[in-house]
Coordinates of C-alpha atoms (C1' of nucleotides) in Angstrom, one line a residue:
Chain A
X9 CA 33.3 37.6 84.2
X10 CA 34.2 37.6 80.7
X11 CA 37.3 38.3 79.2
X12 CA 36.5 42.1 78.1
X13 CA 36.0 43.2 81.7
X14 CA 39.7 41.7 82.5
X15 CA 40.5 45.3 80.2
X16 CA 39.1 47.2 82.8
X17 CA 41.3 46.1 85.4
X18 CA 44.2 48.6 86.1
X19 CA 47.1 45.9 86.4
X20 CA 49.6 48.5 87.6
X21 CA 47.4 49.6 90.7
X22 CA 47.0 45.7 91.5
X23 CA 50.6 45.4 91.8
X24 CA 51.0 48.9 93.9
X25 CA 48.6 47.8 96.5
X26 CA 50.2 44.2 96.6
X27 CA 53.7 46.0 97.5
X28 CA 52.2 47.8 100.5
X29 CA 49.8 44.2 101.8
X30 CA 52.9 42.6 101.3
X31 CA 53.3 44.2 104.8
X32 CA 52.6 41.9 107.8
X33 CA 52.2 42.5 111.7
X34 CA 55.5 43.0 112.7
X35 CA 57.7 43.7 109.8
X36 CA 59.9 46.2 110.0
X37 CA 61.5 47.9 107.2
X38 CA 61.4 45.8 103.6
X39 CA 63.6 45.7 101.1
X40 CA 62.9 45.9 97.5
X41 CA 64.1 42.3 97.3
X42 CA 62.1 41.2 99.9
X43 CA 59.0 42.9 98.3
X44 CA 60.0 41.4 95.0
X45 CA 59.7 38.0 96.4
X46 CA 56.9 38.4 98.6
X47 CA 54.7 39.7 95.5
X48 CA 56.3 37.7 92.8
X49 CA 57.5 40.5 90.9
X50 CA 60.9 41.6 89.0
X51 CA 62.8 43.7 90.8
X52 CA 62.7 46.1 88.6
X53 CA 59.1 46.8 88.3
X54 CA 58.8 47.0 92.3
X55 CA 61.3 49.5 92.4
X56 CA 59.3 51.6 90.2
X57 CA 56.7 51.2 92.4
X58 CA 58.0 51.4 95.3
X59 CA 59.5 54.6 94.2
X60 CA 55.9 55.9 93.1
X61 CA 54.7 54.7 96.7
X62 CA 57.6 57.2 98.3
X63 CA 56.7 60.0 96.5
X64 CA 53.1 59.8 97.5
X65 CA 53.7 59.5 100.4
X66 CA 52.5 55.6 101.3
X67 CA 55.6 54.2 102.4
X68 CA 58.7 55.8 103.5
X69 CA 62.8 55.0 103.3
X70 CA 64.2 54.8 106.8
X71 CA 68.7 55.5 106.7
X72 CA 69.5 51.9 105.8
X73 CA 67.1 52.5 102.2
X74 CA 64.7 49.9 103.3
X75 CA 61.0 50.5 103.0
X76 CA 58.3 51.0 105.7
X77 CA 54.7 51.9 105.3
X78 CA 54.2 55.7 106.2
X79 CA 51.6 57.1 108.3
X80 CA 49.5 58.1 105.2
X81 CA 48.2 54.3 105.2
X82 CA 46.6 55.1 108.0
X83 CA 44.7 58.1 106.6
X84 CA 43.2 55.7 104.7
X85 CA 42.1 53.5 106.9
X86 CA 40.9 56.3 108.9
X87 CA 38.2 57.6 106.3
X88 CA 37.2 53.8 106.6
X89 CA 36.5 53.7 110.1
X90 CA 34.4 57.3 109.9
X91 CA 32.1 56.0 107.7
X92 CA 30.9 52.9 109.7
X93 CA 27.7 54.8 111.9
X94 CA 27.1 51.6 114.1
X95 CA 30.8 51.8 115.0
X96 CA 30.5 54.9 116.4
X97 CA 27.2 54.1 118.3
X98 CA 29.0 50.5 119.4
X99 CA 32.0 52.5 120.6
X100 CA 30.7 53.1 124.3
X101 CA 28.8 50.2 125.1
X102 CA 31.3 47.7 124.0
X103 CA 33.5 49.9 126.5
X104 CA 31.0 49.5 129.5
X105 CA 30.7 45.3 128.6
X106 CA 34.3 45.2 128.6
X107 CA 34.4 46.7 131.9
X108 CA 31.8 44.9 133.3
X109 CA 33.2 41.2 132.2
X110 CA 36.6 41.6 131.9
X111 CA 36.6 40.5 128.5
X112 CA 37.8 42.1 125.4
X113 CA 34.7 43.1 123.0
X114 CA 35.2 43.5 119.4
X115 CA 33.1 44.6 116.5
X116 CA 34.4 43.0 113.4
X117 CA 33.4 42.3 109.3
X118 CA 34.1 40.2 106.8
X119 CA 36.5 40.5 104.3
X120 CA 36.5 37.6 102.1
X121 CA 37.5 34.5 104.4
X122 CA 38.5 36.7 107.2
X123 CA 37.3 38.8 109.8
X124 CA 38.8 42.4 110.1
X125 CA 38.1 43.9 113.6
X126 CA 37.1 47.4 113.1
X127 CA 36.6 48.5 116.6
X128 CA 38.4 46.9 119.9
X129 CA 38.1 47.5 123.6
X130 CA 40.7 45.2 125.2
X131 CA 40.4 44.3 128.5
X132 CA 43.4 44.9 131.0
X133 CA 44.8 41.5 131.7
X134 CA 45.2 40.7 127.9
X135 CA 45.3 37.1 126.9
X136 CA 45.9 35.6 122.9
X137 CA 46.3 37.5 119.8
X138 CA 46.5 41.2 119.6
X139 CA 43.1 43.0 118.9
X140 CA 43.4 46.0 116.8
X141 CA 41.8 47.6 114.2
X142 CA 42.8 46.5 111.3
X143 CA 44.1 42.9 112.3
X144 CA 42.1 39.7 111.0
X145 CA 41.1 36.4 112.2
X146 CA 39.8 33.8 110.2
X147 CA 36.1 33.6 109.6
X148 CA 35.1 29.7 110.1
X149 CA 37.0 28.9 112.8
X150 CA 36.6 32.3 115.2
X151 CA 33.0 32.9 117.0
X152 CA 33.2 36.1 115.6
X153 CA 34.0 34.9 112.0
X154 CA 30.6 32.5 112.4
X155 CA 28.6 35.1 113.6
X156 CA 29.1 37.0 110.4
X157 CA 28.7 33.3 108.4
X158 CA 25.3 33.4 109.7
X159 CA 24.5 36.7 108.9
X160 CA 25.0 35.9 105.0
X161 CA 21.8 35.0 102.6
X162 CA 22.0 31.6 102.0
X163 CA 23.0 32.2 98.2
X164 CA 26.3 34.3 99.9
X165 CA 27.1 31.4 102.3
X166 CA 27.2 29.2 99.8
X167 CA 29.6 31.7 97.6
X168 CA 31.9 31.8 100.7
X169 CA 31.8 27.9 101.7
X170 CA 33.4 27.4 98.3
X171 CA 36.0 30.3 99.2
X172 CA 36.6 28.3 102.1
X173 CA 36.9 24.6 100.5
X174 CA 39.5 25.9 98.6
X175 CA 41.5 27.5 101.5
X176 CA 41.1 24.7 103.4
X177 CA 41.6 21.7 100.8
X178 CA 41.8 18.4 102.8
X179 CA 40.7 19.5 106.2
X180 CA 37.6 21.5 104.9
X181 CA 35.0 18.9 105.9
X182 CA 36.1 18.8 109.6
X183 CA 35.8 22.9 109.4
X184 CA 32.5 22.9 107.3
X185 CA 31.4 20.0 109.8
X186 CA 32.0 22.5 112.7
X187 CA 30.4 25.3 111.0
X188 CA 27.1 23.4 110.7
X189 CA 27.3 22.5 114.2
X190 CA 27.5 26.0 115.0
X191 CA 24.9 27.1 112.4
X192 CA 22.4 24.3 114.6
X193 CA 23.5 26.3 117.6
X194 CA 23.0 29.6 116.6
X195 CA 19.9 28.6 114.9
X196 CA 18.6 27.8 118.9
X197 CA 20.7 30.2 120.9
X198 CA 21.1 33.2 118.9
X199 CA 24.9 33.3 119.4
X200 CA 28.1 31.5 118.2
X201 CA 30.9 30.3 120.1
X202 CA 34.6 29.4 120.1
X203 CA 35.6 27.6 122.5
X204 CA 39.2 26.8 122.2
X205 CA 39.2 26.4 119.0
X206 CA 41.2 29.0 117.1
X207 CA 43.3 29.7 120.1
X208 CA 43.2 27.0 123.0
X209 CA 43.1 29.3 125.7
X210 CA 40.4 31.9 124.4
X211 CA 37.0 31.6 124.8
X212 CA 34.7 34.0 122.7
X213 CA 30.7 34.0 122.0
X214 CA 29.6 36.5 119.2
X215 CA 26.1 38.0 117.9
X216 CA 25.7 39.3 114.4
X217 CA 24.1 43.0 114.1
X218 CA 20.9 42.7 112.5
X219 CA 20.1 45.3 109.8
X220 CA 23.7 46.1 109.6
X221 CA 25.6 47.6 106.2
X222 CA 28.1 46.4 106.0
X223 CA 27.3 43.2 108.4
X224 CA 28.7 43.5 111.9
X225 CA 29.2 41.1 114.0
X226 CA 30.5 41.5 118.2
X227 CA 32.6 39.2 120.0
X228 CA 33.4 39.1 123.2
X229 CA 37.0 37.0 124.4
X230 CA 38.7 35.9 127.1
X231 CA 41.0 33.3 129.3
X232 CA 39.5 30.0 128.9
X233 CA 40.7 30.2 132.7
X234 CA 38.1 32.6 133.8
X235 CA 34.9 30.7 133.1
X236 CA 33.7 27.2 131.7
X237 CA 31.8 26.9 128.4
X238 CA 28.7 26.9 130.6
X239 CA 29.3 29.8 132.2
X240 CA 29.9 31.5 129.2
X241 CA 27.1 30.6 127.5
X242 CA 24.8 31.6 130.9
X243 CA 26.5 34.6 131.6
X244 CA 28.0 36.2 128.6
X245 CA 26.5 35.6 126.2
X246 CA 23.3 37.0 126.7
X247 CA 24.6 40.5 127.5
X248 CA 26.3 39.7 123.8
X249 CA 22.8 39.0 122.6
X250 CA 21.5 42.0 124.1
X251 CA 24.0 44.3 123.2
X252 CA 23.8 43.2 119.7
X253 CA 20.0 43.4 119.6
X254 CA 20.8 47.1 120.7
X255 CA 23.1 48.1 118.2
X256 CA 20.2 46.7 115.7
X257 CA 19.6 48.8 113.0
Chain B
X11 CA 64.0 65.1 90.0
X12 CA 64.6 65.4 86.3
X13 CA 62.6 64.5 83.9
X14 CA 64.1 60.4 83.6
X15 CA 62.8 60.2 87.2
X16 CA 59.5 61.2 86.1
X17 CA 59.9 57.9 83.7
X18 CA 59.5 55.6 87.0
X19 CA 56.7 57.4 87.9
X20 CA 53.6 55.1 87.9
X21 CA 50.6 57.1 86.9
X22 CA 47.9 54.4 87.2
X23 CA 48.9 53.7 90.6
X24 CA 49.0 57.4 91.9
X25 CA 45.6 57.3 90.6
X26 CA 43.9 54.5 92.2
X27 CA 45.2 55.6 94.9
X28 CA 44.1 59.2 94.7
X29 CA 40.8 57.7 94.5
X30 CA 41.1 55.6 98.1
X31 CA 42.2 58.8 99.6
X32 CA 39.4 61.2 98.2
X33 CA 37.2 59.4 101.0
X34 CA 37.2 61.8 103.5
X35 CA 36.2 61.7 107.6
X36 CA 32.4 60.9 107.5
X37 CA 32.0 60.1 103.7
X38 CA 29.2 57.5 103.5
X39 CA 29.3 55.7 99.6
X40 CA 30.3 58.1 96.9
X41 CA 29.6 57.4 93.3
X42 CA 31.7 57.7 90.3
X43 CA 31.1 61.0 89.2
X44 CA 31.4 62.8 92.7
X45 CA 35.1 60.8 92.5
X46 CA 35.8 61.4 89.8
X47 CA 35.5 65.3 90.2
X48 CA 37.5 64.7 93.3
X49 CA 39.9 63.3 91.7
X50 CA 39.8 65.4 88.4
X51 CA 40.0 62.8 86.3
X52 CA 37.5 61.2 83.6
X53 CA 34.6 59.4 84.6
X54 CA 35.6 56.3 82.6
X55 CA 39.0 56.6 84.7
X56 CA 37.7 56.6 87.6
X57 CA 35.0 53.1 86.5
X58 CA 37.4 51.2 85.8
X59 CA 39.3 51.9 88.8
X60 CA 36.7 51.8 91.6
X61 CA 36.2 48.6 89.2
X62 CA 39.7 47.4 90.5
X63 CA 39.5 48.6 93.9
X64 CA 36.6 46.1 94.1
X65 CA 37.8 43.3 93.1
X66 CA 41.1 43.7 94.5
X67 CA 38.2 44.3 97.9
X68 CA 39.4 48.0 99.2
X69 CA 36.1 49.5 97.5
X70 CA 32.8 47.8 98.3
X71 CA 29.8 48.8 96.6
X72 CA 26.4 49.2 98.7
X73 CA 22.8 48.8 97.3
X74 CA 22.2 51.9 95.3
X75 CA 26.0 50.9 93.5
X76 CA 27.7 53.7 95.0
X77 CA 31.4 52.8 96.8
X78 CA 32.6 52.7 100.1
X79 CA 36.1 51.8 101.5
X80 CA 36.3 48.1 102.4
X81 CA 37.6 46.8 105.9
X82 CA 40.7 46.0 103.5
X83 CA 42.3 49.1 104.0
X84 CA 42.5 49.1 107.6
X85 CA 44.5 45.8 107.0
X86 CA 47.0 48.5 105.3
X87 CA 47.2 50.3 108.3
X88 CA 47.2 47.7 110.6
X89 CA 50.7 46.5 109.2
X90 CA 52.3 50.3 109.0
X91 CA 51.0 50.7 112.8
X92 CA 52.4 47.0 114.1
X93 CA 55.6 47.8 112.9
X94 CA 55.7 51.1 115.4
X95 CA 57.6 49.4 118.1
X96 CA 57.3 52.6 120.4
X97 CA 54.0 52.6 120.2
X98 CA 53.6 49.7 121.9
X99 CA 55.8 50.5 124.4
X100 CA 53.8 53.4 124.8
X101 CA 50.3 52.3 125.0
X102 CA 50.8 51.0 128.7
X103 CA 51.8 54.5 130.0
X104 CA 50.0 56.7 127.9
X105 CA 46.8 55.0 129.1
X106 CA 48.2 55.7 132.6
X107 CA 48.8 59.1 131.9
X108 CA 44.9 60.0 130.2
X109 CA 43.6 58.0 133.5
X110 CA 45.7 60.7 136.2
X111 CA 44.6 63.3 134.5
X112 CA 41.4 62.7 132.6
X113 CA 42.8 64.5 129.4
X114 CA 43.6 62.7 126.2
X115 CA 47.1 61.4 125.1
X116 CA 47.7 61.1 121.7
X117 CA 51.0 59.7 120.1
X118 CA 51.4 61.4 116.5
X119 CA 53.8 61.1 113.6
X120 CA 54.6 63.5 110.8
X121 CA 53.1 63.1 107.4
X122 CA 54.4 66.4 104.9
X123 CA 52.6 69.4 106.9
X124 CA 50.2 66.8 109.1
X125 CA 50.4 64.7 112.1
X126 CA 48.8 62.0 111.8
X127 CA 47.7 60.1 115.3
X128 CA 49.2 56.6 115.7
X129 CA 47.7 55.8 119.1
X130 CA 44.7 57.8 120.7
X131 CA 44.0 57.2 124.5
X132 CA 40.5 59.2 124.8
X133 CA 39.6 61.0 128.1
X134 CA 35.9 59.7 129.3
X135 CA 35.0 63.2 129.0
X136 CA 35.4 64.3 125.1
X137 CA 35.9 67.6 124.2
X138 CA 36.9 68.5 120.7
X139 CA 37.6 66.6 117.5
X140 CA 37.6 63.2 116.4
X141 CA 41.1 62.1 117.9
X142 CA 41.4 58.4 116.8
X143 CA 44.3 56.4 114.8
X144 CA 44.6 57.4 111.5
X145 CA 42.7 60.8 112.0
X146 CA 45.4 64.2 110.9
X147 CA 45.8 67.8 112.3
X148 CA 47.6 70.3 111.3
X149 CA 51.4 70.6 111.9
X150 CA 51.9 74.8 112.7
X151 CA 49.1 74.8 114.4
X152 CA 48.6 72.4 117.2
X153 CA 51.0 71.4 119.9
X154 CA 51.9 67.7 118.6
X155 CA 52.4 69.5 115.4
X156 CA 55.2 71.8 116.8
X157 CA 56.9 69.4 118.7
X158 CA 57.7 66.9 115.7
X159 CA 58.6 70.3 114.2
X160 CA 61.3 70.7 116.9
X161 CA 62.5 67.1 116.4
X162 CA 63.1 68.3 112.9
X163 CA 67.3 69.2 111.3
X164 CA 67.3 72.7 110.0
X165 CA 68.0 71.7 107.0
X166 CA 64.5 69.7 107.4
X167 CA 62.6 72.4 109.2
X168 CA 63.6 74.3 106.3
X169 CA 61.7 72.4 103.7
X170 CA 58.7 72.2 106.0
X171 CA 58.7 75.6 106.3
X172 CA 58.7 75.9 102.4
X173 CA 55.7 73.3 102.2
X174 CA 53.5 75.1 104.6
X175 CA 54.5 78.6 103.5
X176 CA 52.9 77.4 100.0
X177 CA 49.6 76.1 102.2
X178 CA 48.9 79.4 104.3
X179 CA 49.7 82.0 101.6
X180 CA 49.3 84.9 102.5
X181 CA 48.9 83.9 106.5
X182 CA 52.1 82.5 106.5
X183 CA 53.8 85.5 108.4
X184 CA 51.5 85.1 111.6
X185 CA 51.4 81.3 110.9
X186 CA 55.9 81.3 111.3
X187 CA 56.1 83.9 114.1
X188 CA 54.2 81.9 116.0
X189 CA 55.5 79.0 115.3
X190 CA 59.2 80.8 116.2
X191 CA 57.7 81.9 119.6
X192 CA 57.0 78.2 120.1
X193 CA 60.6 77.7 119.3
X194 CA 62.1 79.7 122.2
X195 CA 59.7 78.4 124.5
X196 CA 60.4 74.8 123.3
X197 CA 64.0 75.8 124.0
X198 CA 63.2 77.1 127.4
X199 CA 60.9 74.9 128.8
X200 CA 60.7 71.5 126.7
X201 CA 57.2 71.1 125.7
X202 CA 55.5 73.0 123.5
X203 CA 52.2 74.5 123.8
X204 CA 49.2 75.5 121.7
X205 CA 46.6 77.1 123.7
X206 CA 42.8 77.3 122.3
X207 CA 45.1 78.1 118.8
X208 CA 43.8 75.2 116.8
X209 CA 40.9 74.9 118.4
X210 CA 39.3 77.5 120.7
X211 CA 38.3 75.2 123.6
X212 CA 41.5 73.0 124.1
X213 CA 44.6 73.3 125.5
X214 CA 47.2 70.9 124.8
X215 CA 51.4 70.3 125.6
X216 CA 53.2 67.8 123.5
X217 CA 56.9 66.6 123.5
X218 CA 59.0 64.7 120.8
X219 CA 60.3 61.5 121.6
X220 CA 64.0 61.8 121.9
X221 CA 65.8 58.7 119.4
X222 CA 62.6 57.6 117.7
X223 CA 62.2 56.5 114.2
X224 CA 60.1 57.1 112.4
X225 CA 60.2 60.6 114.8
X226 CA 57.3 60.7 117.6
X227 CA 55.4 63.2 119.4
X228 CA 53.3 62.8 122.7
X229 CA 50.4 64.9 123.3
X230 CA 48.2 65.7 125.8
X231 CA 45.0 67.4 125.2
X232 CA 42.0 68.7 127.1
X233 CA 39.2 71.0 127.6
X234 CA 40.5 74.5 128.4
X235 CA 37.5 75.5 131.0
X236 CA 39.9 72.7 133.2
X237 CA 42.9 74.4 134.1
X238 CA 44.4 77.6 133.2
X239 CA 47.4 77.6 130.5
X240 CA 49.7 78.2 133.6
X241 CA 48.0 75.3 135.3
X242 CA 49.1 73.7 132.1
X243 CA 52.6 74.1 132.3
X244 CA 52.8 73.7 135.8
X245 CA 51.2 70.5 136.3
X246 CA 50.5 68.7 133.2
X247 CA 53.6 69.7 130.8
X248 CA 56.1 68.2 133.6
X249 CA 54.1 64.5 133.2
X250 CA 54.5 64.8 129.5
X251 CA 57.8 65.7 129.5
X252 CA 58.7 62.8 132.1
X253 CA 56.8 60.4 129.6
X254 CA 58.7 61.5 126.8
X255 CA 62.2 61.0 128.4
X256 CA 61.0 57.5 129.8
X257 CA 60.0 56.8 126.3
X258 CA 63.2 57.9 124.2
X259 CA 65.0 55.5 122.5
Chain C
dT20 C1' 3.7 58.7 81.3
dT21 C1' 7.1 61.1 78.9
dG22 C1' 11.1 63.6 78.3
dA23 C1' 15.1 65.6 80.1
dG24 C1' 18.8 65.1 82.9
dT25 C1' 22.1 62.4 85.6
dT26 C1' 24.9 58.7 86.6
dG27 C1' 27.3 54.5 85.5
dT28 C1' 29.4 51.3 82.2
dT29 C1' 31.7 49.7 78.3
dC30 C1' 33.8 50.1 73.9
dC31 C1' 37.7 50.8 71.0
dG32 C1' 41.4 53.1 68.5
dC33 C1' 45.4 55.1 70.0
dA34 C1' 49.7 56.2 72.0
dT35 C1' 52.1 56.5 75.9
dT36 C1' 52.8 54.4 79.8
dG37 C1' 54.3 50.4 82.4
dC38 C1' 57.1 46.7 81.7
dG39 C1' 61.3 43.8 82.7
dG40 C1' 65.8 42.1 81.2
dA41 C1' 70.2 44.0 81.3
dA42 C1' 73.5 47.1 82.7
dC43 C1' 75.3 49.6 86.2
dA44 C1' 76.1 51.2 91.0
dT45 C1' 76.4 50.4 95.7
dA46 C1' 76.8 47.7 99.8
dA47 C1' 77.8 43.6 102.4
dT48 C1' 80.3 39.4 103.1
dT49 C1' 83.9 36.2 102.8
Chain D
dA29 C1' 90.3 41.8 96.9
dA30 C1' 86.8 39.1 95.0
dT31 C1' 82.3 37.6 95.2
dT32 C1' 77.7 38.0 96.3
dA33 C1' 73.6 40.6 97.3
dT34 C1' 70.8 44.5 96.8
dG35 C1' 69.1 48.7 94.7
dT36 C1' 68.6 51.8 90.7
dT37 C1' 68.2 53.2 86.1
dC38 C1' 68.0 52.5 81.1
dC39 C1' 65.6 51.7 77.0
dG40 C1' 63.2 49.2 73.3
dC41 C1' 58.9 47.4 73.1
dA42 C1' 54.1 46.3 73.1
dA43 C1' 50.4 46.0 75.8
dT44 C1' 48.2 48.4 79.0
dG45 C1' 45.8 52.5 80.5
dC46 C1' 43.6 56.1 78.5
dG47 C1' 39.4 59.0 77.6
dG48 C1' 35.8 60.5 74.4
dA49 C1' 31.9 58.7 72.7
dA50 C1' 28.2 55.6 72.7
dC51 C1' 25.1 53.2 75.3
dA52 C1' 22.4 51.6 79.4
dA53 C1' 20.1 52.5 83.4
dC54 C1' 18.2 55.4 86.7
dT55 C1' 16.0 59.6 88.6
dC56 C1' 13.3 63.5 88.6
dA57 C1' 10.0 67.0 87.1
dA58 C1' 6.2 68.4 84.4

DNA sequence: TTGAGTTGTTCCGCATTGCGGAACATAATT
DNA sequence: AATTATGTTCCGCAATGCGGAACAACTCAA
């Protein structure tokens, strides 16, 4: 990218949509201060936009002034979701697997480093992190997030490895290590696995959609309780596997 | 507003995100020109904002160079939803509820002269529209609509009124009367109804949430070859209603 | 294959729009 | 009451966003 293109990018629309990602899971109401910080702006300039935000309708002023994302966001997100065919066609069964195992089965894609989980059927006795759409995991360390790793030409994992280097600094070569080892075992099992390793009580194996656009990947998790490694890999995840190679496009 | 107000007003940012929201339910990639005439603004506009929504990653672009919405923006929506502490509160029960009767229960929240769903749980059995997180009905028109209506002050109800006089022109008159008659039965029996009015082959009941903020409505929804209106308000209206009171704040 | 039409991208001169420090208003805390 | 913290608005400034035009690339029909 040369420096001429940097004209093309709209600055102010950069800083609108860091205001409303400033948001995290489980905030409630932000002040303008709060934002100010969180997105390294003058106050000033995030009231403006804040304000701007308001009168579209994107975030909203509850009695104390403070600032929450309205409803509207999820409009957005919404005309996301209808586009995705192959998560309409996964929607019913990912519900029947998840009835079946136990287990919660997500679809996911990657976003960068991470993994954004566009459809979720949770099993009952939920265990670990919420799954919703719309929340991320990270991509090297999560079955799912691997799954989608080896979905990318190798020209795009190699783009994405050096994302990774430089999010993980000193502790990349353990991750990348782990990675390759997973790469190996996909390479002869046609799935990936987690086993512990981004949460130590979840299990998860995952299978990338073939043919997919955008690339898809499913996961299926649960208590590390329920069923060893083995079992995992000799019961679940060849109904993963087959599932996936259903969903194939 | 006068005119200094208009001063804080950030134009760029209304406009990038004018182009996010011109995706609509079931939009596959759109090109520049289609956005830009959804937008109404110049096609060199609209380049060299798709060219920022890209690199900021809530536009991806497919193989023919035409944009979708990246997984990014459901990360927008996933923080504005996770901040909803009724709605998880109400997941649990709501599930309950679609399960006893087979019908969907929805959980909706006002956005201008919409509701927009915040938490779907989907009967087996679907009949109808597309009722999902982040999906919008009408207001006047559907039950969940008039019961945030009711949760409305006068003074509020007032400027709603206003909003969707401008929308229904000329159908305004039969739009409010009805909307009136669904006042006096609110008051009478606490639920409101809409029967086969938005759509010909669903009934539906729907209460506000007493205390919540921002202010909630729960819905119930089915196909109207089930039970009779009376049926309706008999059996299924009372559960709602129960729901709602265990659920206000 | 050629020409016409369509779509997408970039340029560039322009001016207005977005900027941010400062002033001011309001709210909270000590 | 004084101080601190937060939120809002002003206003001079300049750079950023703008959009018509030029150009590039693609598609389609004859």
């Amino acid at each position: 990218m040369n420096e001429d293109q940097d004209r093309l990018f709209v600055t102010a629309l950069a800083r609108g949509l860091d205001v409303l990602a400033a948001y995290q899971a489980g905030d409630r109401a932000l002040g303008n201060t709060e934002l100010a910080q969180r997105c390294g702006l003058p106050k000033s300039t995030v009231s403006r936009l804040t304000y701007t935000l308001c009168k579209l309708g994107y975030l909203s002023q509850d009695e104390s002034g403070k600032y929450r994302p309205a409803p509207a966001v999820l409009t957005l997100g919404f005309a996301a979701l209808s586009g995705l065919d192959l998560r309409e066609r996964a929607r019913e069964p990912m519900r029947r697997l998840s009835k079946e195992t136990g287990l919660s089965v997500t679809l996911g894609v990657r976003q960068g480093t991470r993994v954004v989980y566009v459809e979720t059927c949770r099993a009952l006795t939920r265990v670990g992190i919420r799954l919703e759409v719309g929340s991320t995991v990270p991509l090297a360390t999560t079955a799912i997030g691997r799954a989608l790793y080896m979905a990318l030409a190798p020209a795009e994992q190699q783009e994405v490895a050096c994302l990774l280097a430089d999010e993980y600094g000193a502790r990349w070569p353990e991750v990348a290590a782990r990675l390759q080892v997973a790469q190996t075992t996909y390479g002869e099992t046609g799935f990936c696995a987690s086993y512990g390793e981004f949460e130590p009580d979840i299990h998860a194996v995952a299978v990338p959609i073939a043919g997919s656009a955008p690339a898809m990947a499913i996961n299926c998790s649960g208590p590390a309780y329920r069923l060893t490694p083995a079992r995992w890999a000799e019961e679940i995840a060849p109904q993963v596997v087959k599932l996936a190679a259903q969903l194939a496009v």
